[in-house]
Short mmCIF file of N, CA and C in Angstrom, two decimals:
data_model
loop_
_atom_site.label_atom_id
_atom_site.label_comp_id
_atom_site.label_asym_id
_atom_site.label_seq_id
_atom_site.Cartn_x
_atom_site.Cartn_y
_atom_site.Cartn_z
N UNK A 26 -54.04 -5.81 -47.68
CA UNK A 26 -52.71 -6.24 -47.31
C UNK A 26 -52.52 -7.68 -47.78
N UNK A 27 -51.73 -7.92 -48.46
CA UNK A 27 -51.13 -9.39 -49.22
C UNK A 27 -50.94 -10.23 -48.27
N UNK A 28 -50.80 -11.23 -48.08
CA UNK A 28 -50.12 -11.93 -47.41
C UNK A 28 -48.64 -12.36 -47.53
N UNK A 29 -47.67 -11.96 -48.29
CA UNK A 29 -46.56 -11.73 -48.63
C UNK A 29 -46.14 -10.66 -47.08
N UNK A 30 -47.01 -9.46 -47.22
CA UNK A 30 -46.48 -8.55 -46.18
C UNK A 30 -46.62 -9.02 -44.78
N UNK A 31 -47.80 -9.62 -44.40
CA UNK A 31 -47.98 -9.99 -43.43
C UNK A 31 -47.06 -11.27 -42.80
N UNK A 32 -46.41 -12.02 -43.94
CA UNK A 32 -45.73 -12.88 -43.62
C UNK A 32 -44.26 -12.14 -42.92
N UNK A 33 -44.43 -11.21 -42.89
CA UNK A 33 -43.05 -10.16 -42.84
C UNK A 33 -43.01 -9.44 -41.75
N UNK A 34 -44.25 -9.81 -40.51
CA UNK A 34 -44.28 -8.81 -39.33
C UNK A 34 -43.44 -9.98 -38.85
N UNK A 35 -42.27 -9.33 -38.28
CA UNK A 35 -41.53 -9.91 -37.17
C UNK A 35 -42.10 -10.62 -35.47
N UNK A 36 -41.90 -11.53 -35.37
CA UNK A 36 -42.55 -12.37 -33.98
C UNK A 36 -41.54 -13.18 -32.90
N UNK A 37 -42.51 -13.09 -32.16
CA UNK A 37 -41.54 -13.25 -30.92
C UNK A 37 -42.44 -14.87 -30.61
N UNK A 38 -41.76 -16.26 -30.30
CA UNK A 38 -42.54 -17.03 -29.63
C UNK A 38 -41.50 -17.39 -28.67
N UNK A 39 -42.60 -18.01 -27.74
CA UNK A 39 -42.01 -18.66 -26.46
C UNK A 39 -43.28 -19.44 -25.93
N UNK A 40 -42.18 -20.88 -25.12
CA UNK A 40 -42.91 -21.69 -24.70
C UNK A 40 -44.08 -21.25 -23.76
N UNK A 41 -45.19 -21.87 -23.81
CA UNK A 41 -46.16 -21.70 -22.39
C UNK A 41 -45.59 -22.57 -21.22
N UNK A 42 -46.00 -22.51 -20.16
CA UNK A 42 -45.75 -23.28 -19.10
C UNK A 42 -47.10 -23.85 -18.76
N UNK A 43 -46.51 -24.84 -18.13
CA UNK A 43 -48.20 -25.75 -17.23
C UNK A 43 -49.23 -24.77 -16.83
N UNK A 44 -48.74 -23.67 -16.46
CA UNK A 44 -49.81 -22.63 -15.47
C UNK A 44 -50.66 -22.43 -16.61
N UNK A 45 -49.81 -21.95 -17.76
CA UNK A 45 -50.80 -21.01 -18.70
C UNK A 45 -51.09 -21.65 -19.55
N UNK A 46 -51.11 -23.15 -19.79
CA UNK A 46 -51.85 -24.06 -20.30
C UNK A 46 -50.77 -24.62 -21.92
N UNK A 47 -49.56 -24.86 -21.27
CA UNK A 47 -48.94 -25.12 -22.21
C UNK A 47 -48.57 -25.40 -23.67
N UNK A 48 -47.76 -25.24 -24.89
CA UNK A 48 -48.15 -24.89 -26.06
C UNK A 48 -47.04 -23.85 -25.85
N UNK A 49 -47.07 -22.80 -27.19
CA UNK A 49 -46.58 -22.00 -27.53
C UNK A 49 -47.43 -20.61 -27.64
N UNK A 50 -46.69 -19.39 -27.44
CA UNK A 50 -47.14 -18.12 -27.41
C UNK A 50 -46.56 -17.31 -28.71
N UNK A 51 -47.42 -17.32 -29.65
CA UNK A 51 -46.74 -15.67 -30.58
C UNK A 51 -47.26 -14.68 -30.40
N UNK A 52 -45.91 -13.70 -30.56
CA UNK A 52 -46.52 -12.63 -30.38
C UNK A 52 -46.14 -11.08 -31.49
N UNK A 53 -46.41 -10.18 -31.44
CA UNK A 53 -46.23 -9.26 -33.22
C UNK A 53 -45.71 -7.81 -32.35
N UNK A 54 -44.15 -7.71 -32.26
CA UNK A 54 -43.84 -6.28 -31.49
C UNK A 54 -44.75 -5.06 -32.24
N UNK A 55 -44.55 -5.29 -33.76
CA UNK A 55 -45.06 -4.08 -34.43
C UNK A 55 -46.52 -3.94 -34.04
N UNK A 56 -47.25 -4.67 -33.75
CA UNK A 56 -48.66 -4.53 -33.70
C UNK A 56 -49.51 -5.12 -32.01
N UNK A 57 -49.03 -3.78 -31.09
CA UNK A 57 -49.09 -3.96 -29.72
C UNK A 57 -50.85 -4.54 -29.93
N UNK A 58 -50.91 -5.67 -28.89
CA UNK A 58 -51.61 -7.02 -28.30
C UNK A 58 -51.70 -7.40 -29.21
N UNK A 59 -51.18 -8.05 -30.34
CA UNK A 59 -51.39 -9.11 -31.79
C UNK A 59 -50.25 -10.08 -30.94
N UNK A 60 -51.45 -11.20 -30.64
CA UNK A 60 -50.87 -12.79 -29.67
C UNK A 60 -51.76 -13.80 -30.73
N UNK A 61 -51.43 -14.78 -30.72
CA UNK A 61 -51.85 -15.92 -30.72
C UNK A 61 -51.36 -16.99 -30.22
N UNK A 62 -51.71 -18.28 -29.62
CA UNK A 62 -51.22 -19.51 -29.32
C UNK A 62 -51.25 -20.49 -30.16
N UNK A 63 -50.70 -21.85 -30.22
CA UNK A 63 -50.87 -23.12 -30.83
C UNK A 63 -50.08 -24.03 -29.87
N UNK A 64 -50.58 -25.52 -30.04
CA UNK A 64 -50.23 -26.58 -29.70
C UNK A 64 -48.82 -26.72 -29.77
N UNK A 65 -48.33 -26.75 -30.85
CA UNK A 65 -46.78 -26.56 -31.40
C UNK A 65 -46.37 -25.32 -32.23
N UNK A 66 -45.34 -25.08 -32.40
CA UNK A 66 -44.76 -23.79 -32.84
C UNK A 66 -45.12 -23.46 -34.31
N UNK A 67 -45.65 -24.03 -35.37
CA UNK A 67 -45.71 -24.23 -36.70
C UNK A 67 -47.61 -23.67 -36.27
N UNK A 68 -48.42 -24.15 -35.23
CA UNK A 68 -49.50 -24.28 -35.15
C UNK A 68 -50.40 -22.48 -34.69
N UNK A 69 -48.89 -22.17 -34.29
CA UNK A 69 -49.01 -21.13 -33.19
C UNK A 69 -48.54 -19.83 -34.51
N UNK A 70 -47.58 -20.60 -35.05
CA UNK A 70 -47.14 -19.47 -37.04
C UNK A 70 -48.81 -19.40 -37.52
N UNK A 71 -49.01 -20.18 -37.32
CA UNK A 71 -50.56 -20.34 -38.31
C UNK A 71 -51.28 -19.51 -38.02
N UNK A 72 -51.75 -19.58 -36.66
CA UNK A 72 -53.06 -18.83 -35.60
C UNK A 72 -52.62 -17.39 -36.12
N UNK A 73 -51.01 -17.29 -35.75
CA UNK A 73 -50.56 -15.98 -35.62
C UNK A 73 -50.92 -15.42 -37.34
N UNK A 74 -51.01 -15.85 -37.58
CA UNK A 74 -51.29 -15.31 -39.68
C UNK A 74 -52.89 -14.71 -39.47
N UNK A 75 -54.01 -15.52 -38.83
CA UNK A 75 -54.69 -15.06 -38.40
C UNK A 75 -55.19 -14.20 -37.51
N UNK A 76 -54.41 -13.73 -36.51
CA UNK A 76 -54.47 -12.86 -36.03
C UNK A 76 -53.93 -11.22 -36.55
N UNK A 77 -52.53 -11.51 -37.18
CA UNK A 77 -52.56 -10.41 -38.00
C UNK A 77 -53.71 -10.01 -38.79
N UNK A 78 -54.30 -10.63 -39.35
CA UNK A 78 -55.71 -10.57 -40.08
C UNK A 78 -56.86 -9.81 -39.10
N UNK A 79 -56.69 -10.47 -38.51
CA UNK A 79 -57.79 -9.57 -37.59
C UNK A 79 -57.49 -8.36 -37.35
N UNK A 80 -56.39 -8.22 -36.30
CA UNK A 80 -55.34 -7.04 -35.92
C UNK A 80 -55.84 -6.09 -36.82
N UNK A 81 -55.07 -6.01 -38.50
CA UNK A 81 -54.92 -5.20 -39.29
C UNK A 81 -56.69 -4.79 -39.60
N UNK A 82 -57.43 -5.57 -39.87
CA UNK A 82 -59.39 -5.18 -40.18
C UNK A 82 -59.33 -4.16 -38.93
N UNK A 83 -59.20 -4.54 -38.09
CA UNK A 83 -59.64 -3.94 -36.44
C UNK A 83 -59.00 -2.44 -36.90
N UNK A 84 -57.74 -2.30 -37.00
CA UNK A 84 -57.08 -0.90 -37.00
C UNK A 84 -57.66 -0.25 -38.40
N UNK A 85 -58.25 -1.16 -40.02
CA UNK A 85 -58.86 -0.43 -40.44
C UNK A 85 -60.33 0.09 -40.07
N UNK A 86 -60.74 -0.74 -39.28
CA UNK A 86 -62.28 0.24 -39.15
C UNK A 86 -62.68 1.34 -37.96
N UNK A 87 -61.13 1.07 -37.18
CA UNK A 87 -60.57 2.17 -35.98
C UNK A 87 -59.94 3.74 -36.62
N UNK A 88 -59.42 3.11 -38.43
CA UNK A 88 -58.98 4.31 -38.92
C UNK A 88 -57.27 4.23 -37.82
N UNK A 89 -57.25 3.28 -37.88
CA UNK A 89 -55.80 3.33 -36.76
C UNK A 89 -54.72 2.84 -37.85
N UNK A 90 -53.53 3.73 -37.63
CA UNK A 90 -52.53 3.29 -38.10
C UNK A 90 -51.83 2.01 -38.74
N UNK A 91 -51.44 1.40 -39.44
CA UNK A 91 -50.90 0.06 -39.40
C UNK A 91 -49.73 0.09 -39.73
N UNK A 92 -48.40 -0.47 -39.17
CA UNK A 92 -47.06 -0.21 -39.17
C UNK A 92 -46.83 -0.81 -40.25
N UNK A 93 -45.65 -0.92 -40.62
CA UNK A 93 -45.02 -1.17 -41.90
C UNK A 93 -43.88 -2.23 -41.16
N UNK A 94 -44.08 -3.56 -41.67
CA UNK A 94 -43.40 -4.86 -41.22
C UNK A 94 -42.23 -4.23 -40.61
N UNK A 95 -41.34 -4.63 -39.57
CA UNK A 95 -40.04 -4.21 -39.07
C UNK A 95 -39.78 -2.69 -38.99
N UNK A 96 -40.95 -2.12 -38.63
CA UNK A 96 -40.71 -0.69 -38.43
C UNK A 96 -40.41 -0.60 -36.90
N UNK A 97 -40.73 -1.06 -36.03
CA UNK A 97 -40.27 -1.46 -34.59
C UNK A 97 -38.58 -1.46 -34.25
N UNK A 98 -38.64 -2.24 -35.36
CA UNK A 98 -37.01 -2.51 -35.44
C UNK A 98 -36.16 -1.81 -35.30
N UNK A 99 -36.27 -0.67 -36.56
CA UNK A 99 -35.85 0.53 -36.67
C UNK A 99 -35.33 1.81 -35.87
N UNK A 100 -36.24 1.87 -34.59
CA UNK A 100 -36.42 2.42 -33.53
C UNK A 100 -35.45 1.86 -32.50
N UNK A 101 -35.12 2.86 -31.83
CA UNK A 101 -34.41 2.20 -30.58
C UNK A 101 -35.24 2.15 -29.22
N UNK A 102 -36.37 2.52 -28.89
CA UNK A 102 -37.06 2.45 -28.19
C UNK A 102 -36.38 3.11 -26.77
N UNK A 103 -35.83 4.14 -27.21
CA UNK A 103 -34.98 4.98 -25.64
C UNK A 103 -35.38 6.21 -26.09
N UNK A 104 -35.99 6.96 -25.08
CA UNK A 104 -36.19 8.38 -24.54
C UNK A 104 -35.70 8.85 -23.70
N UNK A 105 -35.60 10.14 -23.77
CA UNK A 105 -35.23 10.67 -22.43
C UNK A 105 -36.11 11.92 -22.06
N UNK A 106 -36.23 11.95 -20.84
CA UNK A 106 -37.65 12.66 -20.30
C UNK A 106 -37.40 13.71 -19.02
N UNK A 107 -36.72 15.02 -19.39
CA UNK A 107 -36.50 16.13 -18.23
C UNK A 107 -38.01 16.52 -17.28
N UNK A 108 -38.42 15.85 -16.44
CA UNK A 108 -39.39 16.22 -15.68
C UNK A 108 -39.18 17.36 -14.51
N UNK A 109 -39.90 18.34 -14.33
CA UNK A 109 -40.04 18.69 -12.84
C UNK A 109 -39.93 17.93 -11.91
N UNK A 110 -38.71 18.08 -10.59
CA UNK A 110 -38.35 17.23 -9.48
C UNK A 110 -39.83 17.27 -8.77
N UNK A 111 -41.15 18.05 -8.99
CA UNK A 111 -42.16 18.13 -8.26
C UNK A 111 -43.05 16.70 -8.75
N UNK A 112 -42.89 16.25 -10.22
CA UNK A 112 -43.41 15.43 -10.84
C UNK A 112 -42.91 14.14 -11.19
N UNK A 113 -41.37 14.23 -10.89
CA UNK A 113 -40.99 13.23 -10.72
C UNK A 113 -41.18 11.86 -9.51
N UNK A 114 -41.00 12.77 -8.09
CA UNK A 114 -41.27 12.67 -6.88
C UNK A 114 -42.91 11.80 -7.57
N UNK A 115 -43.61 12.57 -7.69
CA UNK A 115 -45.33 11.78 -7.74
C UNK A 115 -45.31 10.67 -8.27
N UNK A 116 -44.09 10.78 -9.75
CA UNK A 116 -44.23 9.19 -10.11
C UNK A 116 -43.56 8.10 -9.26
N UNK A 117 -42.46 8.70 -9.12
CA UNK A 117 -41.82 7.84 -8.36
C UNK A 117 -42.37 7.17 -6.80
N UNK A 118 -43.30 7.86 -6.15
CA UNK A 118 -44.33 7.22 -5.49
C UNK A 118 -45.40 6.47 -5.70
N UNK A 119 -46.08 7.42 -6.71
CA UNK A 119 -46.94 6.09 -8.00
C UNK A 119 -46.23 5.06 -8.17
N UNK A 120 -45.33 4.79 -8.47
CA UNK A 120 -44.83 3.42 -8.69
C UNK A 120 -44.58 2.65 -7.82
N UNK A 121 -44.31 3.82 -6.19
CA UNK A 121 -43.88 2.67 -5.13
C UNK A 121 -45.27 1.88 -5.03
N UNK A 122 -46.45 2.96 -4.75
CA UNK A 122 -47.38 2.50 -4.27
C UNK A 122 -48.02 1.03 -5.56
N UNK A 123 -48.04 1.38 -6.40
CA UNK A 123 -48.45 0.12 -7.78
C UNK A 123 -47.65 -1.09 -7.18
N UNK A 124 -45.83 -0.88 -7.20
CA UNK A 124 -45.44 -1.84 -7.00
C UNK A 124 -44.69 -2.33 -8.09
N UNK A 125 -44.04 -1.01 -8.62
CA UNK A 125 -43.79 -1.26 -10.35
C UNK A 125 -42.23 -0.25 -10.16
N UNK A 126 -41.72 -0.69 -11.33
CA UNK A 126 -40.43 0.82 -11.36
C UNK A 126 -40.94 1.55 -12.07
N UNK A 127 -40.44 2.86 -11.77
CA UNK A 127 -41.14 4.11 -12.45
C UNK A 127 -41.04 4.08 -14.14
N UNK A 128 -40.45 3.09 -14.87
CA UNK A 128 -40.07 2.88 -16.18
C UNK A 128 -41.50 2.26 -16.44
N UNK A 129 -41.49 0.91 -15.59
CA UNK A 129 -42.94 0.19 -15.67
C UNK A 129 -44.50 1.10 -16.00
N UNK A 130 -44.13 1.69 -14.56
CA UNK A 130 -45.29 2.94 -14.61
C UNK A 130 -45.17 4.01 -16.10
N UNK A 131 -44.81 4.60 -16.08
CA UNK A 131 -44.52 5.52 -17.38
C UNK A 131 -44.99 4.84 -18.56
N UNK A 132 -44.60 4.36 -18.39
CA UNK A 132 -44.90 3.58 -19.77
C UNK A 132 -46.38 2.80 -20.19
N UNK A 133 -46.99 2.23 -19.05
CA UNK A 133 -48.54 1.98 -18.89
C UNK A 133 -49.16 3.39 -19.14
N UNK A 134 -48.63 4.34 -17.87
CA UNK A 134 -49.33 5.40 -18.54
C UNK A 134 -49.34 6.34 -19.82
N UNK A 135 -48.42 6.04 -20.30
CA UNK A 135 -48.35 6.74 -21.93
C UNK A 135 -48.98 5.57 -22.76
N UNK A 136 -48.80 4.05 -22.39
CA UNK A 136 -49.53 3.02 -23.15
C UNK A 136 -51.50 3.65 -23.27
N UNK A 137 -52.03 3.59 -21.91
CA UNK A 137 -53.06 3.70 -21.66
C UNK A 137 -53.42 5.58 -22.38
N UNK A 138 -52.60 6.27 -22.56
CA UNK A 138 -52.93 7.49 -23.14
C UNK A 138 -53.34 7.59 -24.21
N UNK A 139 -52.58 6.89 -25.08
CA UNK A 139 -52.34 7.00 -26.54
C UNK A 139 -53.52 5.80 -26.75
N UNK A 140 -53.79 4.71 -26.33
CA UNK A 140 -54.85 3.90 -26.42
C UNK A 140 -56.26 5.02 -26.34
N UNK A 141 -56.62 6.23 -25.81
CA UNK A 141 -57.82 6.96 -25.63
C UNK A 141 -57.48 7.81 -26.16
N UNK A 142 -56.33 7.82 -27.18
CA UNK A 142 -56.32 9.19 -27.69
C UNK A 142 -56.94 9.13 -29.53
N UNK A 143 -57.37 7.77 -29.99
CA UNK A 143 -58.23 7.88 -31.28
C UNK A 143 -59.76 8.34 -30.93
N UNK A 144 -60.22 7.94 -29.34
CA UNK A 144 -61.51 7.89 -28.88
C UNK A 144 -61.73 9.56 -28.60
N UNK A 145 -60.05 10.21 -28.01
CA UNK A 145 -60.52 11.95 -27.64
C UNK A 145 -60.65 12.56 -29.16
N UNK A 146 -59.24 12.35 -30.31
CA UNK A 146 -59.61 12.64 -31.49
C UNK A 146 -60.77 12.55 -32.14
N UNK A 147 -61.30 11.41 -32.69
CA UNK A 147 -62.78 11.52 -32.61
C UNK A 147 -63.77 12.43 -32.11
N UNK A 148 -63.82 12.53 -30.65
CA UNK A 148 -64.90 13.15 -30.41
C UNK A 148 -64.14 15.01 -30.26
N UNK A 149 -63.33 15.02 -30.12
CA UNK A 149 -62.90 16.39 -31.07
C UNK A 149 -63.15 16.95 -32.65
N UNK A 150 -63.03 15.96 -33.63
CA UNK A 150 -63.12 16.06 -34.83
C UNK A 150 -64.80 16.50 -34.91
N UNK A 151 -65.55 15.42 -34.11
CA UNK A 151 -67.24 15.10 -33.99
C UNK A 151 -67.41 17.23 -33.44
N UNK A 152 -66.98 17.52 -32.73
CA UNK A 152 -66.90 18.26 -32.10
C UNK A 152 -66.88 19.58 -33.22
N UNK A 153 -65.37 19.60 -34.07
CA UNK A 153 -65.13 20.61 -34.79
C UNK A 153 -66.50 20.32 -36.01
N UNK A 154 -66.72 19.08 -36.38
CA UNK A 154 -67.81 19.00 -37.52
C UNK A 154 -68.95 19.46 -37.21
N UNK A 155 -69.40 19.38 -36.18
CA UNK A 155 -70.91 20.22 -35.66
C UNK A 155 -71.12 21.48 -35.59
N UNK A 156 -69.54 22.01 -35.20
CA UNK A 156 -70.01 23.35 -35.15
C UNK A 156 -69.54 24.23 -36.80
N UNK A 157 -68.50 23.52 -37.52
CA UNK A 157 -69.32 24.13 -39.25
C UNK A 157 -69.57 23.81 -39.47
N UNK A 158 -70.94 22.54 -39.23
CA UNK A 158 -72.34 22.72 -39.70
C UNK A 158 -73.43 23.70 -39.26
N UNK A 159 -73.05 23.85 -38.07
CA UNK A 159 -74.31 25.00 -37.72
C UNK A 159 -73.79 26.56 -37.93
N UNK A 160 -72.65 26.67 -38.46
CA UNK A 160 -72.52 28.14 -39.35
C UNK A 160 -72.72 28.35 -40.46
#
């Protein structure tokens, strides 16, 4: 990947506050947890060049996807989701009990799904390869 392209993932910064040790925060929508910080905003562009760098190695040796600059964009990020009133009810208590809105919730849990779903692929694939080897 050039650095031409990488200069091209769209970012989000915002100030830190005293708590979180002030400075600036970037961050890369296309490439969920790609953060970096800096002192000042130019410092925090920088880190963030490096972190795409990382980001992108990481997803090649995961065999993971890598988006295509402003493909995020593209998307409207709205679903709509006909559940069973039996399953709705569960989330919607799941969430009381978390402490979250059921949007919050849903969404961790499809976050956290799809995060274990290169690790189930894998050991499915591992799975289908063993057994035509031993035929």
């Amino acid at each position: 990947m050039s650095n031409a392209k990488i200069s091209e993932y769209p970012f989000i910064i915002r100030h830190l506050s005293n708590e979180e040790g002030d400075g600036y925060l970037i961050e890369f929508p296309d490439l969920p947890g790609c953060m970096s910080d800096g002192e000042t905003i130019d410092e925090a562009i920088e880190n963030g060049q490096d972190a795409i760098k990382a980001w992108i190695e990481a997803a090649k040796e995961t065999n993971r996807v890598i988006p295509i600059p402003g493909e995020l964009e593209s998307q409207s990020g709205k679903w709509v989701q006909r559940v069973p009133k039996s399953i709705h009810l569960r989330l919607v208590n799941r969430a009381r009990e978390e402490g979250v809105s059921l949007n919050t919730l849903v969404i961790a849990m499809l976050s956290e799904s799809l995060a274990g779903d290169g690790k189930r692929r894998s050991h499915h694939q591992n799975k289908l390869q063993t057994k035509v080897r031993t035929r």
